[in-house]
CSV table of C-alpha atoms in Angstrom, one decimal:
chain,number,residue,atom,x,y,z
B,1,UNK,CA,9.0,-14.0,-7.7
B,2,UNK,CA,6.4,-11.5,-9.0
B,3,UNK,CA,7.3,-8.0,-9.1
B,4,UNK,CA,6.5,-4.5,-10.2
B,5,UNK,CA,9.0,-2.2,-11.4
B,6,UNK,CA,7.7,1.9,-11.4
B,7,UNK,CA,9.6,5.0,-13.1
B,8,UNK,CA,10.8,7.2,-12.6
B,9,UNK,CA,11.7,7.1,-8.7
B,10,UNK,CA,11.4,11.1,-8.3
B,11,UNK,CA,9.9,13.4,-11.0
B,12,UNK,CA,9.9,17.0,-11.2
B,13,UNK,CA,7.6,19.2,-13.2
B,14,UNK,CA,5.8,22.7,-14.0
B,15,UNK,CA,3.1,23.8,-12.6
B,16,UNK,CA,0.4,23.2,-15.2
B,17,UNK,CA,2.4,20.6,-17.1
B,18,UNK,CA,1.7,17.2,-17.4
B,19,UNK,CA,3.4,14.5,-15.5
B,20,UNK,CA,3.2,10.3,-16.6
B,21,UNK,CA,4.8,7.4,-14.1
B,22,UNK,CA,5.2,4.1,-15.7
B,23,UNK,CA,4.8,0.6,-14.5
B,24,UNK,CA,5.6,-2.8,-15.4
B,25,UNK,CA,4.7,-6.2,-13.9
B,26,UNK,CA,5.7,-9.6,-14.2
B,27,UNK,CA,2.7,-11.8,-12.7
B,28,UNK,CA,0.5,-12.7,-15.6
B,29,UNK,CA,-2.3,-13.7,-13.3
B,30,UNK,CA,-2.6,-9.8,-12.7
B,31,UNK,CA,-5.9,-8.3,-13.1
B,32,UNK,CA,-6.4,-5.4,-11.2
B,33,UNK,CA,-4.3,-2.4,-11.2
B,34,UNK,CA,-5.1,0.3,-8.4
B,35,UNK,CA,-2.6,4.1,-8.2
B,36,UNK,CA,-2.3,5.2,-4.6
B,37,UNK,CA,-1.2,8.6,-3.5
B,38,UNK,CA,1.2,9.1,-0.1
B,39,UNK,CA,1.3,12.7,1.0
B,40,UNK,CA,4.0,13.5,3.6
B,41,UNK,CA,3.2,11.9,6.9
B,42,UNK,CA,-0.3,10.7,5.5
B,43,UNK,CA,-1.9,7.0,4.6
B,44,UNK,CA,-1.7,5.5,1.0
B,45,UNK,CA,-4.9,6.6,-0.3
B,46,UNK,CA,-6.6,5.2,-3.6
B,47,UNK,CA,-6.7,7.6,-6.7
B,48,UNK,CA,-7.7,5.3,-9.5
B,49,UNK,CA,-7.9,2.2,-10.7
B,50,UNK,CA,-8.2,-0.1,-14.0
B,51,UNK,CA,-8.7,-3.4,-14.7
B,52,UNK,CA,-8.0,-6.5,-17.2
B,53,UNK,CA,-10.7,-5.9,-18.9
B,54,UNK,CA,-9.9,-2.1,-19.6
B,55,UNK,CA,-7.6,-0.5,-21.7
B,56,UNK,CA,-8.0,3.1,-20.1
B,57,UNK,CA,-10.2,5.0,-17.7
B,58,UNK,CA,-10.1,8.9,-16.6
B,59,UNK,CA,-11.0,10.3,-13.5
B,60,UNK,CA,-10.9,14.5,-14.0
B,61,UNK,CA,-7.0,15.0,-14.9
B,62,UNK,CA,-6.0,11.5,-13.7
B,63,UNK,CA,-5.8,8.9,-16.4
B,64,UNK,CA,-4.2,5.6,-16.5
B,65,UNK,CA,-3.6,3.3,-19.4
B,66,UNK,CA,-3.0,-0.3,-19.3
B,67,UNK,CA,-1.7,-2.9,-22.0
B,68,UNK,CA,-2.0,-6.1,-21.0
B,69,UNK,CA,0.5,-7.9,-24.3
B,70,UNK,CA,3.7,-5.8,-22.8
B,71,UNK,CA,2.3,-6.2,-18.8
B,72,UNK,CA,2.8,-2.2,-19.0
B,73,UNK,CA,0.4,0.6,-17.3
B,74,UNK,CA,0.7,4.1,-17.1
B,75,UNK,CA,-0.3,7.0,-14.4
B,76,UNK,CA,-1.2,10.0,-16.6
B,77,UNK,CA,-2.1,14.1,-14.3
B,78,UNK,CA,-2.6,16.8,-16.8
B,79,UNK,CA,-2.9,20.6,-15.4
B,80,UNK,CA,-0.7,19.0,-12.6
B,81,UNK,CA,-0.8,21.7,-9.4
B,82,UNK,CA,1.2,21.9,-6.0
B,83,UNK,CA,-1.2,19.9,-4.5
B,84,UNK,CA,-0.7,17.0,-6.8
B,85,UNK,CA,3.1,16.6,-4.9
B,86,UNK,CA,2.9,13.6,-3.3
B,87,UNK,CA,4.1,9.9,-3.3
B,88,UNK,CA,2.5,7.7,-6.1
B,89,UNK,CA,2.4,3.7,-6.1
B,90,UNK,CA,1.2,1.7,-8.4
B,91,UNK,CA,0.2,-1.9,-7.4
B,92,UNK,CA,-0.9,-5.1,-9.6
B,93,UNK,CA,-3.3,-8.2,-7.8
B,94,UNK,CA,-4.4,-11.0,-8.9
B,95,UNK,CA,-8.2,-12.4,-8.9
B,96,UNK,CA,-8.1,-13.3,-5.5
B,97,UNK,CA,-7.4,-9.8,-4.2
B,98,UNK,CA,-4.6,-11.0,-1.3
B,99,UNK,CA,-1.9,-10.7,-3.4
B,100,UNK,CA,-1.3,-7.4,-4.2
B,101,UNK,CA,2.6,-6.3,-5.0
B,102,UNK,CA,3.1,-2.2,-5.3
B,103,UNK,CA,6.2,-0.8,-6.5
B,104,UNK,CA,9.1,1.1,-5.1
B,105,UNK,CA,7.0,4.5,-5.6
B,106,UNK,CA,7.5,7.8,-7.7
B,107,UNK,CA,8.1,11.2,-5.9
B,108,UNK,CA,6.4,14.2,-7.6
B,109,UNK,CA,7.5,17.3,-7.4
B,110,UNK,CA,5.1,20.4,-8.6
B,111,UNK,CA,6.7,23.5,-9.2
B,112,UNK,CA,4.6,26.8,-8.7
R,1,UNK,CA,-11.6,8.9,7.0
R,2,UNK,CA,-11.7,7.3,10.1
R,3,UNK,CA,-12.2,3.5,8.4
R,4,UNK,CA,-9.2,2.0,9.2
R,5,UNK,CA,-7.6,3.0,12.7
R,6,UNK,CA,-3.7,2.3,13.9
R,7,UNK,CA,-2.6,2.7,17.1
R,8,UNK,CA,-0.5,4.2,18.5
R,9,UNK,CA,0.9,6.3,15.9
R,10,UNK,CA,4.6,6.5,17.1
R,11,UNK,CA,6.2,3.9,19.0
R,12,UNK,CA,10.0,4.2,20.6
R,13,UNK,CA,11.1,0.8,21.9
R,14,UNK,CA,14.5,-0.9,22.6
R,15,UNK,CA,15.1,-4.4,21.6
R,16,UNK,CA,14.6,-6.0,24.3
R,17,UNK,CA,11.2,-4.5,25.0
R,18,UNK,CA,7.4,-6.5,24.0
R,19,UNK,CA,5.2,-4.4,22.3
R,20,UNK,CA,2.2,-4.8,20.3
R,21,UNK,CA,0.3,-2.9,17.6
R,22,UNK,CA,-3.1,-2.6,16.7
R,23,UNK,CA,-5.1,-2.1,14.1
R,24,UNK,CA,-9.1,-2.2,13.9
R,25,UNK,CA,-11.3,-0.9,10.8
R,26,UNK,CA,-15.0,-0.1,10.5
R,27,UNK,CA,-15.6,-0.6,7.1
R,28,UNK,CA,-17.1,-4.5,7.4
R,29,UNK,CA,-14.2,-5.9,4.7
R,30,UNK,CA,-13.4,-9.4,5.5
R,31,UNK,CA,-9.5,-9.1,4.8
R,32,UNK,CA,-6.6,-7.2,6.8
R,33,UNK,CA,-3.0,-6.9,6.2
R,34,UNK,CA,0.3,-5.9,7.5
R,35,UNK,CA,3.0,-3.7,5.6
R,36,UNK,CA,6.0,-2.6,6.5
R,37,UNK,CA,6.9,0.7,4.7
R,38,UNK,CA,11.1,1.6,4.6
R,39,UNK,CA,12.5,4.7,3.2
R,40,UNK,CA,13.3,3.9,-0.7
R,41,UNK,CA,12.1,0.5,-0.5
R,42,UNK,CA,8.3,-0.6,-1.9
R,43,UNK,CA,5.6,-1.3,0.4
R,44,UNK,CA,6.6,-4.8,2.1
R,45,UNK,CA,3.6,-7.4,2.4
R,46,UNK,CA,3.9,-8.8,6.1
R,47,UNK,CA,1.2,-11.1,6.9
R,48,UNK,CA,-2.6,-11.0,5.1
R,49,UNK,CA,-5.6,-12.5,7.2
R,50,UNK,CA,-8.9,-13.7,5.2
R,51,UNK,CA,-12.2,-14.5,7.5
R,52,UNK,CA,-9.6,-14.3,10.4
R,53,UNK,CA,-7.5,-17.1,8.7
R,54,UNK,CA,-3.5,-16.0,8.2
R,55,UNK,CA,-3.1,-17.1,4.1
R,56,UNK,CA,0.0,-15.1,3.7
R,57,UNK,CA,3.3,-14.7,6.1
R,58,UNK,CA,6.4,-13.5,3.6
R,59,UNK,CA,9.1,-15.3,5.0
R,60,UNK,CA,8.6,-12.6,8.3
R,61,UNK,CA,11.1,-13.1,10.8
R,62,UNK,CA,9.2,-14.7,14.2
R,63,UNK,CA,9.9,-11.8,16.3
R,64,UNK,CA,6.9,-10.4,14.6
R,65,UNK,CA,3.7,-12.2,15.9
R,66,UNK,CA,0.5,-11.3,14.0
R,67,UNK,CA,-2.9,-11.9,16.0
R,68,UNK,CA,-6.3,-11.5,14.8
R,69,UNK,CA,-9.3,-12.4,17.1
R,70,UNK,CA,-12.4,-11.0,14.6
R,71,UNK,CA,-12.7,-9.6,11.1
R,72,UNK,CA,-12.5,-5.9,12.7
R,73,UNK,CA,-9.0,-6.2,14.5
R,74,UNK,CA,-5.5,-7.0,14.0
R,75,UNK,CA,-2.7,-6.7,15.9
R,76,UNK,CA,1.2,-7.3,15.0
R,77,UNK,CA,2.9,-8.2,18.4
R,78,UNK,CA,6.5,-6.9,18.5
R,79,UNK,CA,9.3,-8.4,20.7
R,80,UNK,CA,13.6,-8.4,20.4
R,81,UNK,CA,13.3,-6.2,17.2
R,82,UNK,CA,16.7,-5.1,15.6
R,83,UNK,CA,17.4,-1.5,14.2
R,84,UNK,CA,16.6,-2.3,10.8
R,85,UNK,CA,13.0,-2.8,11.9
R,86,UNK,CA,12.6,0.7,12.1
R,87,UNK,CA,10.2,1.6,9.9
R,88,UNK,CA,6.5,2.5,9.2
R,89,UNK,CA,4.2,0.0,9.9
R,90,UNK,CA,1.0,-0.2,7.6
R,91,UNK,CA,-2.3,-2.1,8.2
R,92,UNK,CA,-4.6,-2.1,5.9
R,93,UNK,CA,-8.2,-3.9,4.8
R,94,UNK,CA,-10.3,-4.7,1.8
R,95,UNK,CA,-12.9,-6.9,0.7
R,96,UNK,CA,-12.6,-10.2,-0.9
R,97,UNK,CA,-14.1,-13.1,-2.5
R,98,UNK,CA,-16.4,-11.0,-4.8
R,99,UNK,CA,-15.3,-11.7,-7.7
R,100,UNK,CA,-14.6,-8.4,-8.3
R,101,UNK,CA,-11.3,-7.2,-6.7
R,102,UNK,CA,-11.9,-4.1,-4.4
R,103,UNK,CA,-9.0,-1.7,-3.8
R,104,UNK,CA,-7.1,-2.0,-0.1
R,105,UNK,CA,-7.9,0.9,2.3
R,106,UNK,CA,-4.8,2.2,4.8
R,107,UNK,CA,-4.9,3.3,8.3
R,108,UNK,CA,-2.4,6.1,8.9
R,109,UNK,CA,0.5,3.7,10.5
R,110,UNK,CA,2.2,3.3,13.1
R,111,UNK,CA,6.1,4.7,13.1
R,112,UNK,CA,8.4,2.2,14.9
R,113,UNK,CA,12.0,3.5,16.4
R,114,UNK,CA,14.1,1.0,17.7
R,115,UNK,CA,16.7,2.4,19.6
């Protein structure tokens, strides 16, 4: 079946330095590509998102690329901060919106 | 961001008990969905409801029984669960059948003990 693989499963960085999470999918019918961030104890809350028809958007220090040939897109914080430690999912759906498959997750760690 | 709203927040149940969850969001989407969310496992699709009409149920086990009576609320009706059904429970809503896909919105979950 369709799937999304995400890596690293837990990354650790510098204050200040930049952090990238990488994801792959298999369901060519995928279209839309949303990031969600998962603070301790809170809800999955939408950070970004890109679509087909994009090859990248930026949002402030939040960036994501996608390339649709390789069925590859990337999660890109610069200046990262304490703040930004959290849970990160990335997700692919096709046109119809229902089907929406998120991978296994990255765990970033910020380092002050 | 009180748009999607889960109750109750914790639940402790044994596995012989009934219980239901509920979920009900203000934001006027047209679709609502179930997740189960495990500890180093991805977010699990449950069951997805369009215009009150189930379209998705992932091969759930029927001791989960998802109900929803309007666009606005869901509930996931819970009875003889096993201890690997301990977990957090997700609902979450978004708007289809634009043509334009619209990104899902979570409530903050419900977590489920079985003992």
């Amino acid at each position: 079946g369709e799937n999304v693989e995400q890596h690293p499963s837990t990354l650790s960085v510098q204050e200040g330095d930049s952090a990238v999470i990488k994801c792959t999918y298999s369901d060519s019918a995928s279209n839309y590509f949303p990031w969600y961030k998962q603070e301790l104890g809170k809800r999955p809350q939408l950070i970004i998102d890109i679509r087909s028809n994009v090859g990248e958007k930026k949002d402030q220090r939040i960036a994501v690329t996608l390339n649709k040939t390789a069925k590859h897109f990337s999660l890109h914080i610069t200046e990262t901060q304490p703040e930004d430690s959290a849970v990160y999912f990335c997700a692919a759906s096709d046109t119809g919106g229902f089907k929406t498959i998120f991978g296994a997750g990255t765990r970033l760690f910020v380092k002050a | 961001e009180t748009g999607v709203t889960q109750t109750p927040r914790h639940l402790v149940m044994g596995m012989t008990n009934k219980k239901s969850l509920k979920c009900e969001q203000h934001l006027g989407h047209n679709a609502m969905y179930w997740y189960k969310q495990s500890a180093k496992k991805p977010l699990e699709l449950m069951f997805v409801y369009n215009f009150k009409e189930q379209t998705e149920n992932n091969s759930v086990p029927s001791r989960f029984s998802p109900e929803c009576p309007n666009s606005s609320h869901l509930f996931l009706h819970l009875h003889t669960l096993q201890p690997e059904d301990s977990a957090l429970y997700l609902c979450a809503s978004s708007q289809v059948g634009t043509g334009d896909n619209q990104p899902q919105h979570f409530g903050d979950g419900t977590r489920l003990s079985i003992l």
